[in-house]
Amino acid sequence: MLDNHFKKEEFKKSVKENVKMLYRKTIEEASQEQIFQAVSLAVKDVIIDNWLLTQKQYEKDDPKIVYYLSMEFLMGRALGNNLINLCAYNEVKEALEELGFDLNVIEDQEPDPALGNGGLGRLAACFLDSLATLGYCAYGCGIRYHYGLFKQKIENGFQVEVPDNWLKDGYPFELRRPEYAKEVKFGGYVKVEYDPATGRNNFVQEGYQSVLAIPYDMPIVGYNNKIVNTLRIWDAQAISEFQLDLFDKGDYRKAVEQENLAKNICDVLYPNDNHYAGKELRLKQQYFFISASIQAAIEKFKKSHSDLHDLPKKVTFQLNDTHPTMTVAELMRILLDEEGMTWEEAWEITTHTCAYTNHTIMAEALEKWPIELFSKLLPRIYQIIEEINRRFIQEINNKYPGNQEKVRKMAIIYDGQVKMAHLAIAGGYSVNGVARLHTEILKKQELKDFYEMYPDKFNNKTNGITQRRFLLHGNPLLADWVTDHIGDGWVTDLAQLSKLKVYADDKKAQQEFMNIKYQNKVRLAKYILEHNGIEVDPRSIFDVQVKRLHEYKRQLMNILHVMYLYNQIKEHPEMDFYPRTFIFGAKAAAGYVRAKLTIKLINAVADVVNNDRSINGKLKVVFIENYRVSNAEMIFAAADVSEQISTASKEASGTGNMKFMLNGAVTIGTMDGANVEIVEEVGQENAFIFGLSSDEVINYENNGGYNPMQYFNNDPDIRNVLMQLINGTYSNGDFELFRDIYDSLLNTKSSDRADTYFILADFKAYAEAQKRVEEAYKDEAGWAKKALLNTACSGKFTSDRTIQQYVDEIWHLDKVTIE
Ligand code: 475
């Protein structure tokens, strides 16, 4: 697929030119980082041509646009991915070799743009890849955080957060577009002026402070189709000069205030996953990027359309969770105050343009803003939400006359709080969950009243992942093997992987498949030795849990089980035990004390187990520092066992589960999130399922919880392990270090319910499932078949399928091809 632009010689020349222009150096003198910059610019040059072509085509075809509004885009490195999607990876690799460089090393120079926390942000990135690849006109809209998610260092077993200054050396793939800047207004008050000409009141915000939003565009390269979409992230800049003559001349204090307001808005990504912190700065971030994005979208629409009533035919604003829900009110503001529409007209347009995706049912993640904070920062927006709320309550009263309970549960403003989920549901035409089970729980539990009122708004879109990054780029050995067997159609049509099923019992195919797994394990073992100083045996079972650290994901259950296994091996040294390497990777939110303590526990257990000569290396525990997109690709490729062990009902979907499956790892997991659909695709016999069902968990929860003490009292294995948390076994004799974890399971002190995440209830079932894993792994051919079938049955979980469903059922976009 060698594009004209990628003639090798020309490319080499361009890299040399760039090194000269940027650094006044020859390539022999340049550092690897400088080569990365030069190579990236050469690649960007090619991309820009396609970017222009795409824009031309969009202007010509005038397709419907989806704006994917998200506080997070966890993009990961761009260079390798862009080369993959340009179908120029191998050519550039060769060109660089001829210049004396290794593309892998050059790729490693790129900072890993971490403008997201975990699942929600990475999903946004996969969606952009699929949208461009399928030929749909889409813009990602977000924030250009100067510091992405912190880098994690492990010191003495504890997590230490280090700032991620990803823009330090300049980021070659972004394009600053000051000509498209937008003004965003905060604070002040709303003046109502009667306009005799129209007979209406005009609402004017006065005494406000404003910030200039400057867009930076990043290219989103479609696979082999010349389409390049745009991720537009906004940065904040002060408008001091402008403000100095707008207000009393020389009002220096005001100018400085505006400067300060602008300074910190885009400083840093809030490091909470599945958690709401209620900070004023976060609210500022939300309005900042939404106001800029919606203003830009409306301006763009008006350039080529005369009637804003047609907006829903040409635009959808997809809200990635409730964080961008301000969209509903901001769009109303523009239509009412700037376009002079009536409330009814504006509402009709808004409610047919906005759509909302729910990503979590965790109560602590629900956004509820205090009205004092909200109304002070955004007086006009608040006023509009009050009116939306007033009319919405009227609608509830009409539907359920006299039912105050309904109003209490569903109102948008209640108890002094603005409930963003309620606004998103009332203000949009679609509400979707991210896996079948999750959507059912939304309808039956969390959003039951809304589902009753608007059944037609609710729909499911099971998540997916992009195979271009997580197989083609991340696992080149397996990607080549798959292509050798079924051709390369899977790259854009993952369902074709099912053609691999005929090889499930083929001895040669099984051996090749497991040999590739082995080589990927060697690659990871080398990384672990370099980064952790721990030697692991690539012939042992690689059992992996990588994801954000959260109690509901139950990394704690995993490490307690490791402690249990260690006890078993120590008590019965003669016992048959297949060597196992337990690999963890997880960042904990900086303020999440118990999650950070769990990281310490994992590292403490690792210390003891890895240094115990008496167990002959049967058991190893590795905590991989700074888990992120770039090392994730390598980790998925090397996994035998995929740990997906959340408390049933808590994990909305999971997407790591899909990345493991695609790479031929076998799932041990609960019937939660998308695990349910994974098992449906691959078959019960090719996964290890255990534990309480979501119905059972929800039942306990609705009836006051359960009693973990019974397990402590009746099960000596569990009791032993728990006692080791408070008898110094893993803390050099310190009885207190892990006491909080012990207490969280047994509730000896706090008034919270004990073991909220049912770890003790599921522990024995988990241990038993792990036993089944071990037995299955000993059967080499049996395991190879399972692993191969996991890859072969993973076709459903491509984000291409997910996006096509969004297009067919929510967005109704037009497909574009570049002529
Ligand atoms: C779910 N993040 C996964 C994934 O749908 C699911 C970020 C900021 C503030 C509050 N919360 C967040 C999430 O809620 C989140 O990442 N949710 C995740 O979305 C994609 O696969 O199960 O936990």
PDB file of C-alpha atoms in Angstrom, residues 558-817:
ATOM      1  CA  ASN A 558      -6.670 -11.373  43.442  1.00  0.00           C
ATOM      2  CA  ILE A 559      -3.808 -10.636  45.832  1.00  0.00           C
ATOM      3  CA  LEU A 560      -5.585 -12.341  48.754  1.00  0.00           C
ATOM      4  CA  HIS A 561      -5.808 -15.399  46.544  1.00  0.00           C
ATOM      5  CA  VAL A 562      -2.070 -15.173  45.842  1.00  0.00           C
ATOM      6  CA  MET A 563      -1.503 -15.094  49.624  1.00  0.00           C
ATOM      7  CA  TYR A 564      -3.698 -18.158  49.926  1.00  0.00           C
ATOM      8  CA  LEU A 565      -1.742 -20.010  47.211  1.00  0.00           C
ATOM      9  CA  TYR A 566       1.524 -19.112  48.903  1.00  0.00           C
ATOM     10  CA  ASN A 567       0.234 -20.543  52.167  1.00  0.00           C
ATOM     11  CA  GLN A 568      -0.753 -23.724  50.348  1.00  0.00           C
ATOM     12  CA  ILE A 569       2.654 -24.124  48.732  1.00  0.00           C
ATOM     13  CA  LYS A 570       4.406 -23.510  52.043  1.00  0.00           C
ATOM     14  CA  GLU A 571       2.207 -25.993  53.881  1.00  0.00           C
ATOM     15  CA  HIS A 572       2.387 -28.651  51.181  1.00  0.00           C
ATOM     16  CA  PRO A 573       5.761 -28.279  49.458  1.00  0.00           C
ATOM     17  CA  GLU A 574       5.235 -31.591  47.676  1.00  0.00           C
ATOM     18  CA  MET A 575       1.937 -30.417  46.169  1.00  0.00           C
ATOM     19  CA  ASP A 576       1.587 -30.414  42.420  1.00  0.00           C
ATOM     20  CA  PHE A 577       1.610 -26.767  41.362  1.00  0.00           C
ATOM     21  CA  TYR A 578       1.988 -25.307  37.889  1.00  0.00           C
ATOM     22  CA  PRO A 579       4.298 -22.253  38.041  1.00  0.00           C
ATOM     23  CA  ARG A 580       2.360 -19.024  37.830  1.00  0.00           C
ATOM     24  CA  THR A 581       3.299 -15.384  37.414  1.00  0.00           C
ATOM     25  CA  PHE A 582       0.687 -12.959  38.707  1.00  0.00           C
ATOM     26  CA  ILE A 583       1.064  -9.643  36.955  1.00  0.00           C
ATOM     27  CA  PHE A 584      -0.619  -6.457  38.108  1.00  0.00           C
ATOM     28  CA  GLY A 585      -0.674  -2.964  36.669  1.00  0.00           C
ATOM     29  CA  ALA A 586      -2.854  -0.202  38.077  1.00  0.00           C
ATOM     30  CA  LYS A 587      -2.887   3.471  38.936  1.00  0.00           C
ATOM     31  CA  ALA A 588      -4.864   4.626  41.971  1.00  0.00           C
ATOM     32  CA  ALA A 589      -6.413   8.103  42.135  1.00  0.00           C
ATOM     33  CA  ALA A 590      -4.056  10.273  44.160  1.00  0.00           C
ATOM     34  CA  GLY A 591      -6.584  10.746  46.955  1.00  0.00           C
ATOM     35  CA  TYR A 592      -7.929   7.182  47.087  1.00  0.00           C
ATOM     36  CA  VAL A 593      -6.206   5.957  50.244  1.00  0.00           C
ATOM     37  CA  ARG A 594      -7.462   2.382  50.282  1.00  0.00           C
ATOM     38  CA  ALA A 595      -6.615   1.867  46.625  1.00  0.00           C
ATOM     39  CA  LYS A 596      -3.076   3.088  47.265  1.00  0.00           C
ATOM     40  CA  LEU A 597      -2.780   0.772  50.231  1.00  0.00           C
ATOM     41  CA  THR A 598      -3.830  -2.118  48.003  1.00  0.00           C
ATOM     42  CA  ILE A 599      -0.917  -1.288  45.691  1.00  0.00           C
ATOM     43  CA  LYS A 600       1.385  -1.400  48.703  1.00  0.00           C
ATOM     44  CA  LEU A 601      -0.075  -4.783  49.682  1.00  0.00           C
ATOM     45  CA  ILE A 602       0.528  -6.208  46.201  1.00  0.00           C
ATOM     46  CA  ASN A 603       4.135  -5.026  46.314  1.00  0.00           C
ATOM     47  CA  ALA A 604       4.598  -6.300  49.849  1.00  0.00           C
ATOM     48  CA  VAL A 605       3.344  -9.753  48.893  1.00  0.00           C
ATOM     49  CA  ALA A 606       5.567  -9.640  45.814  1.00  0.00           C
ATOM     50  CA  ASP A 607       8.577  -8.905  48.005  1.00  0.00           C
ATOM     51  CA  VAL A 608       7.995 -11.849  50.280  1.00  0.00           C
ATOM     52  CA  VAL A 609       6.973 -14.361  47.633  1.00  0.00           C
ATOM     53  CA  ASN A 610       9.594 -13.482  45.030  1.00  0.00           C
ATOM     54  CA  ASN A 611      12.403 -13.706  47.582  1.00  0.00           C
ATOM     55  CA  ASP A 612      11.381 -17.008  49.141  1.00  0.00           C
ATOM     56  CA  ARG A 613      13.877 -19.493  47.733  1.00  0.00           C
ATOM     57  CA  SER A 614      12.010 -22.411  49.305  1.00  0.00           C
ATOM     58  CA  ILE A 615       9.184 -22.285  46.782  1.00  0.00           C
ATOM     59  CA  ASN A 616      11.522 -22.720  43.808  1.00  0.00           C
ATOM     60  CA  GLY A 617      10.071 -19.870  41.805  1.00  0.00           C
ATOM     61  CA  LYS A 618       6.682 -21.586  41.543  1.00  0.00           C
ATOM     62  CA  LEU A 619       4.996 -18.321  42.331  1.00  0.00           C
ATOM     63  CA  LYS A 620       5.990 -14.842  41.198  1.00  0.00           C
ATOM     64  CA  VAL A 621       4.187 -11.554  41.677  1.00  0.00           C
ATOM     65  CA  VAL A 622       4.961  -8.535  39.543  1.00  0.00           C
ATOM     66  CA  PHE A 623       3.567  -5.034  39.807  1.00  0.00           C
ATOM     67  CA  ILE A 624       4.252  -3.219  36.556  1.00  0.00           C
ATOM     68  CA  GLU A 625       4.943   0.422  37.236  1.00  0.00           C
ATOM     69  CA  ASN A 626       3.107   3.149  35.315  1.00  0.00           C
ATOM     70  CA  TYR A 627       0.564   1.040  33.426  1.00  0.00           C
ATOM     71  CA  ARG A 628      -0.478   3.045  30.354  1.00  0.00           C
ATOM     72  CA  VAL A 629      -1.538   2.577  26.716  1.00  0.00           C
ATOM     73  CA  SER A 630       1.976   1.976  25.404  1.00  0.00           C
ATOM     74  CA  ASN A 631       2.938  -0.863  27.733  1.00  0.00           C
ATOM     75  CA  ALA A 632      -0.632  -2.209  27.705  1.00  0.00           C
ATOM     76  CA  GLU A 633      -0.239  -3.257  24.069  1.00  0.00           C
ATOM     77  CA  MET A 634       2.698  -5.470  25.021  1.00  0.00           C
ATOM     78  CA  ILE A 635       1.008  -6.834  28.142  1.00  0.00           C
ATOM     79  CA  PHE A 636      -2.187  -7.975  26.367  1.00  0.00           C
ATOM     80  CA  ALA A 637      -0.098  -9.784  23.778  1.00  0.00           C
ATOM     81  CA  ALA A 638       1.693 -11.766  26.493  1.00  0.00           C
ATOM     82  CA  ALA A 639      -1.203 -12.806  28.723  1.00  0.00           C
ATOM     83  CA  ASP A 640      -2.428 -16.366  29.202  1.00  0.00           C
ATOM     84  CA  VAL A 641      -5.117 -15.531  31.735  1.00  0.00           C
ATOM     85  CA  SER A 642      -7.225 -12.359  31.770  1.00  0.00           C
ATOM     86  CA  GLU A 643      -8.529 -11.342  35.201  1.00  0.00           C
ATOM     87  CA  GLN A 644     -12.020  -9.766  34.915  1.00  0.00           C
ATOM     88  CA  ILE A 645     -13.229 -10.250  38.449  1.00  0.00           C
ATOM     89  CA  SER A 646     -15.344  -7.203  39.319  1.00  0.00           C
ATOM     90  CA  THR A 647     -18.286  -7.568  41.695  1.00  0.00           C
ATOM     91  CA  ALA A 648     -21.144  -8.526  39.389  1.00  0.00           C
ATOM     92  CA  SER A 649     -23.234  -5.490  38.372  1.00  0.00           C
ATOM     93  CA  LYS A 650     -20.432  -2.958  38.993  1.00  0.00           C
ATOM     94  CA  GLU A 651     -18.338  -3.009  35.796  1.00  0.00           C
ATOM     95  CA  ALA A 652     -20.470  -1.357  33.141  1.00  0.00           C
ATOM     96  CA  SER A 653     -18.632  -3.117  30.331  1.00  0.00           C
ATOM     97  CA  GLY A 654     -14.885  -3.364  30.605  1.00  0.00           C
ATOM     98  CA  THR A 655     -12.793  -3.085  27.473  1.00  0.00           C
ATOM     99  CA  GLY A 656      -9.513  -4.592  28.678  1.00  0.00           C
ATOM    100  CA  ASN A 657     -11.403  -7.902  28.751  1.00  0.00           C
ATOM    101  CA  MET A 658     -11.839  -7.561  24.957  1.00  0.00           C
ATOM    102  CA  LYS A 659      -8.182  -6.669  24.318  1.00  0.00           C
ATOM    103  CA  PHE A 660      -7.039  -9.785  26.177  1.00  0.00           C
ATOM    104  CA  MET A 661      -9.509 -11.979  24.331  1.00  0.00           C
ATOM    105  CA  LEU A 662      -8.409 -10.646  20.954  1.00  0.00           C
ATOM    106  CA  ASN A 663      -4.828 -11.564  21.851  1.00  0.00           C
ATOM    107  CA  GLY A 664      -5.716 -15.134  22.821  1.00  0.00           C
ATOM    108  CA  ALA A 665      -5.904 -14.887  26.609  1.00  0.00           C
ATOM    109  CA  VAL A 666      -8.559 -16.890  28.449  1.00  0.00           C
ATOM    110  CA  THR A 667     -10.866 -15.010  30.828  1.00  0.00           C
ATOM    111  CA  ILE A 668     -11.335 -15.801  34.474  1.00  0.00           C
ATOM    112  CA  GLY A 669     -14.215 -13.627  35.508  1.00  0.00           C
ATOM    113  CA  THR A 670     -17.598 -12.877  36.920  1.00  0.00           C
ATOM    114  CA  MET A 671     -20.808 -12.557  34.930  1.00  0.00           C
ATOM    115  CA  ASP A 672     -20.406  -8.795  34.761  1.00  0.00           C
ATOM    116  CA  GLY A 673     -20.342  -6.133  32.053  1.00  0.00           C
ATOM    117  CA  ALA A 674     -19.275  -7.379  28.652  1.00  0.00           C
ATOM    118  CA  ASN A 675     -17.880 -10.594  30.165  1.00  0.00           C
ATOM    119  CA  VAL A 676     -21.395 -11.937  29.703  1.00  0.00           C
ATOM    120  CA  GLU A 677     -21.210 -11.345  25.970  1.00  0.00           C
ATOM    121  CA  ILE A 678     -17.627 -12.597  25.751  1.00  0.00           C
ATOM    122  CA  VAL A 679     -18.693 -15.925  27.235  1.00  0.00           C
ATOM    123  CA  GLU A 680     -21.653 -15.997  24.887  1.00  0.00           C
ATOM    124  CA  GLU A 681     -19.302 -15.644  21.911  1.00  0.00           C
ATOM    125  CA  VAL A 682     -16.518 -17.995  22.990  1.00  0.00           C
ATOM    126  CA  GLY A 683     -18.557 -20.579  24.928  1.00  0.00           C
ATOM    127  CA  GLN A 684     -18.649 -21.455  28.648  1.00  0.00           C
ATOM    128  CA  GLU A 685     -15.999 -24.106  28.139  1.00  0.00           C
ATOM    129  CA  ASN A 686     -13.453 -21.569  26.952  1.00  0.00           C
ATOM    130  CA  ALA A 687     -13.660 -19.240  29.937  1.00  0.00           C
ATOM    131  CA  PHE A 688     -13.608 -19.635  33.719  1.00  0.00           C
ATOM    132  CA  ILE A 689     -16.686 -18.078  35.234  1.00  0.00           C
ATOM    133  CA  PHE A 690     -17.403 -17.921  38.943  1.00  0.00           C
ATOM    134  CA  GLY A 691     -19.135 -16.035  41.703  1.00  0.00           C
ATOM    135  CA  LEU A 692     -22.334 -14.227  42.581  1.00  0.00           C
ATOM    136  CA  SER A 693     -24.547 -13.061  39.742  1.00  0.00           C
ATOM    137  CA  SER A 694     -25.545  -9.410  39.381  1.00  0.00           C
ATOM    138  CA  ASP A 695     -29.075 -10.295  40.493  1.00  0.00           C
ATOM    139  CA  GLU A 696     -27.732 -11.907  43.648  1.00  0.00           C
ATOM    140  CA  VAL A 697     -25.507  -8.909  44.401  1.00  0.00           C
ATOM    141  CA  ILE A 698     -28.323  -6.436  43.796  1.00  0.00           C
ATOM    142  CA  ASN A 699     -30.619  -8.539  45.959  1.00  0.00           C
ATOM    143  CA  TYR A 700     -28.191  -8.453  48.864  1.00  0.00           C
ATOM    144  CA  GLU A 701     -27.743  -4.722  48.406  1.00  0.00           C
ATOM    145  CA  ASN A 702     -31.460  -4.024  48.389  1.00  0.00           C
ATOM    146  CA  ASN A 703     -31.796  -6.048  51.568  1.00  0.00           C
ATOM    147  CA  GLY A 704     -29.075  -4.591  53.742  1.00  0.00           C
ATOM    148  CA  GLY A 705     -25.939  -6.372  52.548  1.00  0.00           C
ATOM    149  CA  TYR A 706     -24.511  -9.668  53.755  1.00  0.00           C
ATOM    150  CA  ASN A 707     -22.413 -10.914  56.635  1.00  0.00           C
ATOM    151  CA  PRO A 708     -18.774 -11.532  55.712  1.00  0.00           C
ATOM    152  CA  MET A 709     -18.013 -12.660  59.275  1.00  0.00           C
ATOM    153  CA  GLN A 710     -19.529 -16.067  58.567  1.00  0.00           C
ATOM    154  CA  TYR A 711     -16.763 -16.725  56.044  1.00  0.00           C
ATOM    155  CA  PHE A 712     -14.110 -15.564  58.467  1.00  0.00           C
ATOM    156  CA  ASN A 713     -15.473 -17.792  61.195  1.00  0.00           C
ATOM    157  CA  ASN A 714     -16.134 -20.892  59.135  1.00  0.00           C
ATOM    158  CA  ASP A 715     -13.293 -20.972  56.637  1.00  0.00           C
ATOM    159  CA  PRO A 716      -9.782 -21.419  58.051  1.00  0.00           C
ATOM    160  CA  ASP A 717      -8.112 -20.601  54.708  1.00  0.00           C
ATOM    161  CA  ILE A 718      -9.858 -17.249  54.549  1.00  0.00           C
ATOM    162  CA  ARG A 719      -9.194 -16.608  58.217  1.00  0.00           C
ATOM    163  CA  ASN A 720      -5.484 -17.337  57.809  1.00  0.00           C
ATOM    164  CA  VAL A 721      -5.120 -14.972  54.906  1.00  0.00           C
ATOM    165  CA  LEU A 722      -7.003 -12.176  56.639  1.00  0.00           C
ATOM    166  CA  MET A 723      -4.987 -12.595  59.830  1.00  0.00           C
ATOM    167  CA  GLN A 724      -1.824 -12.195  57.789  1.00  0.00           C
ATOM    168  CA  LEU A 725      -2.979  -8.660  57.011  1.00  0.00           C
ATOM    169  CA  ILE A 726      -2.652  -7.746  60.680  1.00  0.00           C
ATOM    170  CA  ASN A 727       0.054 -10.007  62.037  1.00  0.00           C
ATOM    171  CA  GLY A 728       3.002  -8.497  60.225  1.00  0.00           C
ATOM    172  CA  THR A 729       3.595 -11.305  57.706  1.00  0.00           C
ATOM    173  CA  TYR A 730       3.813  -8.822  54.830  1.00  0.00           C
ATOM    174  CA  SER A 731       4.806  -5.734  56.786  1.00  0.00           C
ATOM    175  CA  ASN A 732       7.960  -6.662  58.698  1.00  0.00           C
ATOM    176  CA  GLY A 733       6.023  -7.102  61.871  1.00  0.00           C
ATOM    177  CA  ASP A 734       3.947  -3.920  61.542  1.00  0.00           C
ATOM    178  CA  PHE A 735       0.434  -4.883  62.660  1.00  0.00           C
ATOM    179  CA  GLU A 736      -1.149  -1.607  61.605  1.00  0.00           C
ATOM    180  CA  LEU A 737      -0.033  -1.057  58.017  1.00  0.00           C
ATOM    181  CA  PHE A 738      -2.797  -3.103  56.372  1.00  0.00           C
ATOM    182  CA  ARG A 739      -5.399  -2.821  59.109  1.00  0.00           C
ATOM    183  CA  ASP A 740      -7.648  -0.590  57.027  1.00  0.00           C
ATOM    184  CA  ILE A 741      -7.935  -3.333  54.433  1.00  0.00           C
ATOM    185  CA  TYR A 742      -8.682  -5.914  57.090  1.00  0.00           C
ATOM    186  CA  ASP A 743     -11.322  -3.628  58.591  1.00  0.00           C
ATOM    187  CA  SER A 744     -12.891  -2.947  55.220  1.00  0.00           C
ATOM    188  CA  LEU A 745     -13.583  -6.661  54.853  1.00  0.00           C
ATOM    189  CA  LEU A 746     -14.811  -7.374  58.366  1.00  0.00           C
ATOM    190  CA  ASN A 747     -16.079  -4.048  59.605  1.00  0.00           C
ATOM    191  CA  THR A 748     -14.616  -4.214  63.052  1.00  0.00           C
ATOM    192  CA  LYS A 749     -14.454  -0.438  63.420  1.00  0.00           C
ATOM    193  CA  SER A 750     -16.219   1.636  60.835  1.00  0.00           C
ATOM    194  CA  SER A 751     -19.951   2.049  60.516  1.00  0.00           C
ATOM    195  CA  ASP A 752     -19.878   1.352  56.761  1.00  0.00           C
ATOM    196  CA  ARG A 753     -21.151  -1.986  55.628  1.00  0.00           C
ATOM    197  CA  ALA A 754     -18.376  -4.542  55.604  1.00  0.00           C
ATOM    198  CA  ASP A 755     -16.963  -6.031  52.424  1.00  0.00           C
ATOM    199  CA  THR A 756     -19.065  -3.861  50.138  1.00  0.00           C
ATOM    200  CA  TYR A 757     -17.684  -5.684  47.133  1.00  0.00           C
ATOM    201  CA  PHE A 758     -18.418  -9.260  48.237  1.00  0.00           C
ATOM    202  CA  ILE A 759     -14.804 -10.417  48.215  1.00  0.00           C
ATOM    203  CA  LEU A 760     -15.220 -12.988  50.942  1.00  0.00           C
ATOM    204  CA  ALA A 761     -18.504 -14.209  49.475  1.00  0.00           C
ATOM    205  CA  ASP A 762     -16.784 -14.905  46.144  1.00  0.00           C
ATOM    206  CA  PHE A 763     -13.375 -15.941  47.439  1.00  0.00           C
ATOM    207  CA  LYS A 764     -13.789 -19.707  47.468  1.00  0.00           C
ATOM    208  CA  ALA A 765     -15.526 -19.754  44.101  1.00  0.00           C
ATOM    209  CA  TYR A 766     -12.627 -17.724  42.730  1.00  0.00           C
ATOM    210  CA  ALA A 767     -10.012 -20.049  44.199  1.00  0.00           C
ATOM    211  CA  GLU A 768     -11.871 -23.002  42.736  1.00  0.00           C
ATOM    212  CA  ALA A 769     -12.022 -21.356  39.309  1.00  0.00           C
ATOM    213  CA  GLN A 770      -8.283 -20.683  39.531  1.00  0.00           C
ATOM    214  CA  LYS A 771      -7.773 -24.382  40.252  1.00  0.00           C
ATOM    215  CA  ARG A 772      -9.684 -25.161  37.063  1.00  0.00           C
ATOM    216  CA  VAL A 773      -7.416 -22.736  35.185  1.00  0.00           C
ATOM    217  CA  GLU A 774      -4.358 -24.602  36.400  1.00  0.00           C
ATOM    218  CA  GLU A 775      -5.746 -27.994  35.429  1.00  0.00           C
ATOM    219  CA  ALA A 776      -6.731 -26.685  32.009  1.00  0.00           C
ATOM    220  CA  TYR A 777      -3.319 -25.144  31.386  1.00  0.00           C
ATOM    221  CA  LYS A 778      -1.575 -28.454  32.034  1.00  0.00           C
ATOM    222  CA  ASP A 779      -3.431 -29.847  29.027  1.00  0.00           C
ATOM    223  CA  GLU A 780      -1.331 -28.145  26.372  1.00  0.00           C
ATOM    224  CA  ALA A 781      -3.503 -28.900  23.375  1.00  0.00           C
ATOM    225  CA  GLY A 782      -6.649 -28.150  25.323  1.00  0.00           C
ATOM    226  CA  TRP A 783      -5.305 -24.777  26.362  1.00  0.00           C
ATOM    227  CA  ALA A 784      -4.064 -23.923  22.884  1.00  0.00           C
ATOM    228  CA  LYS A 785      -7.542 -24.620  21.578  1.00  0.00           C
ATOM    229  CA  LYS A 786      -9.129 -22.370  24.181  1.00  0.00           C
ATOM    230  CA  ALA A 787      -6.651 -19.567  23.512  1.00  0.00           C
ATOM    231  CA  LEU A 788      -7.051 -19.801  19.751  1.00  0.00           C
ATOM    232  CA  LEU A 789     -10.829 -19.851  20.027  1.00  0.00           C
ATOM    233  CA  ASN A 790     -10.736 -16.723  22.153  1.00  0.00           C
ATOM    234  CA  THR A 791      -9.045 -14.880  19.312  1.00  0.00           C
ATOM    235  CA  ALA A 792     -11.305 -16.508  16.729  1.00  0.00           C
ATOM    236  CA  CYS A 793     -14.484 -15.531  18.595  1.00  0.00           C
ATOM    237  CA  SER A 794     -13.527 -11.956  19.437  1.00  0.00           C
ATOM    238  CA  GLY A 795     -14.875 -10.432  16.212  1.00  0.00           C
ATOM    239  CA  LYS A 796     -17.919  -8.893  17.880  1.00  0.00           C
ATOM    240  CA  PHE A 797     -15.745  -6.732  20.095  1.00  0.00           C
ATOM    241  CA  THR A 798     -14.321  -4.410  17.499  1.00  0.00           C
ATOM    242  CA  SER A 799     -15.211  -0.751  17.964  1.00  0.00           C
ATOM    243  CA  ASP A 800     -16.034  -0.786  14.215  1.00  0.00           C
ATOM    244  CA  ARG A 801     -19.132  -2.835  15.084  1.00  0.00           C
ATOM    245  CA  THR A 802     -19.986  -0.566  17.998  1.00  0.00           C
ATOM    246  CA  ILE A 803     -19.649   2.562  15.867  1.00  0.00           C
ATOM    247  CA  GLN A 804     -21.762   1.092  13.072  1.00  0.00           C
ATOM    248  CA  GLN A 805     -24.503   0.478  15.644  1.00  0.00           C
ATOM    249  CA  TYR A 806     -24.267   4.047  16.910  1.00  0.00           C
ATOM    250  CA  VAL A 807     -24.508   5.204  13.298  1.00  0.00           C
ATOM    251  CA  ASP A 808     -27.486   2.989  12.441  1.00  0.00           C
ATOM    252  CA  GLU A 809     -29.463   3.502  15.612  1.00  0.00           C
ATOM    253  CA  ILE A 810     -28.497   6.900  17.048  1.00  0.00           C
ATOM    254  CA  TRP A 811     -26.447   9.105  14.767  1.00  0.00           C
ATOM    255  CA  HIS A 812     -27.631   8.243  11.230  1.00  0.00           C
ATOM    256  CA  LEU A 813     -24.432   9.523   9.613  1.00  0.00           C
ATOM    257  CA  ASP A 814     -23.619   9.410   5.903  1.00  0.00           C
ATOM    258  CA  LYS A 815     -20.666   7.378   4.722  1.00  0.00           C
ATOM    259  CA  VAL A 816     -17.994   9.354   2.909  1.00  0.00           C
ATOM    260  CA  THR A 817     -15.360   8.112   0.505  1.00  0.00           C
TER     261      THR A 817
END
